[in-house]
C-alpha positions as semicolon CSV with decimal commas, in nm:
position;residue;x (nm);y (nm);z (nm)
1;M;1,004;0,120;-0,024
2;P;0,758;-0,165;0,014
3;K;0,768;-0,372;0,340
4;N;0,896;-0,729;0,297
5;L;0,637;-0,871;0,518
6;D;0,620;-1,206;0,361
7;Q;0,966;-1,290;0,496
8;D;1,028;-1,075;0,799
9;T;0,693;-1,043;0,987
10;I;0,662;-1,220;1,329
11;I;0,314;-1,341;1,408
12;L;0,176;-1,499;1,728
13;C;-0,036;-1,808;1,740
14;R;-0,392;-1,726;1,850
15;S;-0,398;-2,048;2,057
16;C;-0,054;-2,079;2,238
17;D;0,109;-1,715;2,176
18;L;0,407;-1,876;2,010
19;A;0,605;-1,635;1,807
20;V;0,634;-1,761;1,446
21;Q;0,821;-1,595;1,165
22;R;0,594;-1,558;0,852
23;R;0,741;-1,709;0,533
24;A;0,631;-1,718;0,172
25;L;0,414;-2,029;0,103
26;P;0,342;-2,223;-0,218
27;S;-0,019;-2,195;-0,361
28;N;-0,276;-2,382;-0,147
29;V;-0,058;-2,443;0,148
30;R;-0,144;-2,342;0,502
31;A;0,100;-2,253;0,783
32;L;0,051;-2,439;1,113
33;C;0,181;-2,348;1,458
34;P;0,471;-2,599;1,530
35;R;0,356;-2,617;1,901
36;C;-0,009;-2,661;1,882
37;H;-0,085;-2,703;1,516
38;T;-0,331;-2,424;1,495
39;A;-0,377;-2,269;1,153
40;L;-0,183;-1,952;1,123
41;Y;-0,223;-1,822;0,769
42;D;-0,237;-1,952;0,420
43;V;-0,207;-1,824;0,057
44;P;-0,506;-1,643;-0,098
45;Y;-0,701;-1,872;-0,317
46;C;-0,725;-1,606;-0,587
47;S;-0,479;-1,392;-0,751
48;I;-0,519;-1,019;-0,800
49;N;-0,607;-1,070;-1,165
50;G;-0,862;-1,326;-1,054
51;M;-1,035;-1,085;-0,818
52;L;-1,031;-0,814;-1,089
53;A;-1,223;-1,050;-1,327
54;L;-1,476;-1,121;-1,041
55;C;-1,519;-0,741;-0,979
56;I;-1,573;-0,681;-1,355
57;A;-1,838;-0,967;-1,362
58;A;-2,002;-0,813;-1,055
59;I;-2,030;-0,480;-1,218
60;I;-2,174;-0,634;-1,530
61;F;-2,449;-0,809;-1,330
62;Y;-2,500;-0,523;-1,081
63;I;-2,682;-0,287;-1,312
64;P;-2,942;-0,521;-1,460
65;A;-2,988;-0,693;-1,125
66;N;-3,109;-0,371;-0,976
67;F;-3,306;-0,207;-1,260
68;L;-3,473;-0,509;-1,437
69;P;-3,776;-0,691;-1,289
70;V;-3,693;-0,978;-1,043
71;L;-4,058;-1,094;-1,045
72;E;-4,334;-1,086;-1,292
73;I;-4,683;-1,175;-1,147
74;H;-4,980;-1,262;-1,379
75;F;-5,298;-1,250;-1,158
76;L;-5,663;-1,244;-1,291
77;G;-5,560;-1,100;-1,627
78;S;-5,326;-0,829;-1,486
79;I;-4,948;-0,827;-1,509
80;R;-4,726;-0,678;-1,240
81;T;-4,355;-0,651;-1,221
82;T;-4,117;-0,553;-0,950
83;T;-3,765;-0,442;-0,917
84;V;-3,557;-0,421;-0,605
85;Y;-3,617;-0,038;-0,582
86;E;-3,986;-0,081;-0,631
87;S;-4,020;-0,345;-0,371
88;A;-3,837;-0,120;-0,121
89;F;-4,054;0,173;-0,215
90;A;-4,365;-0,046;-0,169
91;V;-4,259;-0,163;0,191
92;W;-4,198;0,217;0,261
93;V;-4,546;0,309;0,152
94;Q;-4,689;0,045;0,386
95;G;-4,509;0,217;0,674
96;Y;-4,222;-0,015;0,720
97;W;-3,953;0,237;0,647
98;I;-3,681;0,070;0,859
99;V;-3,728;-0,256;0,641
100;A;-3,711;-0,048;0,321
101;V;-3,390;0,128;0,425
102;A;-3,238;-0,214;0,520
103;V;-3,335;-0,360;0,184
104;I;-3,187;-0,066;-0,007
105;A;-2,872;-0,070;0,217
106;A;-2,808;-0,450;0,203
107;A;-2,921;-0,518;-0,150
108;V;-2,816;-0,219;-0,347
109;I;-2,589;0,038;-0,173
110;A;-2,341;-0,198;0,027
111;P;-2,290;-0,442;-0,254
112;G;-2,209;-0,158;-0,493
113;L;-1,971;0,009;-0,249
114;L;-1,813;-0,337;-0,175
115;I;-1,741;-0,399;-0,549
116;L;-1,605;-0,044;-0,604
117;S;-1,392;-0,071;-0,292
118;I;-1,229;-0,391;-0,388
119;L;-1,183;-0,274;-0,745
120;L;-1,011;0,042;-0,631
121;Q;-0,789;-0,161;-0,407
122;I;-0,689;-0,381;-0,698
123;I;-0,623;-0,078;-0,918
124;I;-0,395;0,075;-0,656
125;V;-0,203;-0,258;-0,615
126;K;-0,169;-0,321;-0,990
127;R;-0,086;0,022;-1,095
128;R;0,158;0,051;-0,806
129;L;0,018;0,388;-0,684
130;H;0,266;0,450;-0,387
131;S;0,186;0,825;-0,353
132;K;0,072;0,950;0,000
133;F;-0,293;1,016;-0,124
134;W;-0,335;0,666;-0,288
135;Q;-0,179;0,490;0,011
136;Q;-0,413;0,669;0,251
137;T;-0,712;0,586;0,037
138;Y;-0,598;0,228;0,017
139;R;-0,577;0,215;0,401
140;K;-0,917;0,367;0,459
141;L;-1,060;0,116;0,206
142;L;-0,914;-0,176;0,397
143;K;-1,026;-0,040;0,732
144;N;-1,393;-0,007;0,608
145;H;-1,405;-0,349;0,421
146;G;-1,533;-0,542;0,728
147;V;-1,831;-0,302;0,751
148;L;-1,926;-0,337;0,387
149;S;-1,890;-0,713;0,395
150;Q;-2,130;-0,735;0,695
151;L;-2,379;-0,491;0,543
152;T;-2,382;-0,687;0,209
153;M;-2,655;-0,943;0,256
154;L;-2,780;-1,028;-0,092
155;E;-2,865;-1,391;0,014
156;I;-3,138;-1,263;0,243
157;Y;-3,307;-1,083;-0,037
158;V;-3,271;-1,378;-0,283
159;I;-3,422;-1,610;-0,024
160;S;-3,714;-1,357;0,034
161;F;-3,819;-1,316;-0,324
162;L;-3,791;-1,699;-0,384
163;V;-4,030;-1,758;-0,077
164;A;-4,261;-1,497;-0,212
165;A;-4,264;-1,659;-0,543
166;F;-4,328;-1,992;-0,384
167;N;-4,626;-1,861;-0,178
168;L;-4,788;-1,659;-0,469
169;S;-4,763;-1,962;-0,707
170;D;-5,069;-2,110;-0,561
171;F;-5,313;-1,852;-0,701
172;S;-5,101;-1,666;-0,968
173;D;-4,850;-1,728;-1,242
174;I;-4,501;-1,626;-1,123
175;Y;-4,222;-1,579;-1,389
176;L;-3,851;-1,513;-1,308
177;G;-3,696;-1,300;-1,579
178;M;-3,349;-1,169;-1,667
179;G;-3,339;-0,947;-1,348
180;T;-3,393;-1,259;-1,137
181;F;-3,101;-1,434;-1,312
182;C;-2,871;-1,124;-1,290
183;F;-2,950;-1,072;-0,915
184;G;-2,875;-1,447;-0,856
185;M;-2,541;-1,427;-1,051
186;L;-2,454;-1,106;-0,867
187;F;-2,500;-1,286;-0,537
188;L;-2,275;-1,575;-0,659
189;V;-2,006;-1,352;-0,796
190;I;-1,998;-1,144;-0,473
191;L;-2,002;-1,474;-0,269
192;F;-1,695;-1,594;-0,452
193;L;-1,537;-1,252;-0,447
194;Q;-1,559;-1,230;-0,073
195;R;-1,432;-1,586;-0,024
196;E;-1,129;-1,516;-0,239
197;Y;-1,058;-1,177;-0,081
198;N;-0,801;-1,194;0,194
199;L;-0,788;-0,888;0,404
200;E;-0,460;-0,976;0,565
201;H;-0,302;-1,040;0,230
202;M;-0,419;-0,690;0,103
203;W;-0,281;-0,527;0,424
204;R;0,070;-0,669;0,338
205;M;0,065;-0,465;0,017
206;V;0,052;-0,137;0,196
207;H;0,362;0,076;0,109
208;D;0,540;0,320;0,340
209;E;0,649;0,668;0,204
């Protein structure tokens, strides 16, 4: 049977340690501590269906963002293009393997795992998969969510190739193609997905056997 945590959970105020009973809130309302007025919890901005739509959008942008060129450089009659993988490999060849691993981890692996993790959580919740296997999987995904969120740093890569394009524009022609657009959109979609995702809310959907 599912826990009725929305009505029965007692939480402690992080500022004054007052015990407060959690109650269901209407949309866009935040619960405040009655003693010190510290924010306790609020209703997630985005519904499960909304997060599902963001996950699907992220998957759509993820593949072209990583396999299409993010920069096209025209220099002295030659044309060179680079993808995320090619840029990481080039850095590796130069001997900066730590930077190359960091690029692949933060721009490719972690975002992909984050999207798949949230998508699987949503599927478990929507399909009401309450078996022991699925609930253990659900808990593991929730426990590892913080690590994946910290490893996902698409904004750093977006800033880096925009800075590179600005610096190279003085002596070469720089073109931003579909890969750049998809990578930028992937960054925005994951940004909104992380903003709307509420870990505490997802924990309240855990079911006991």
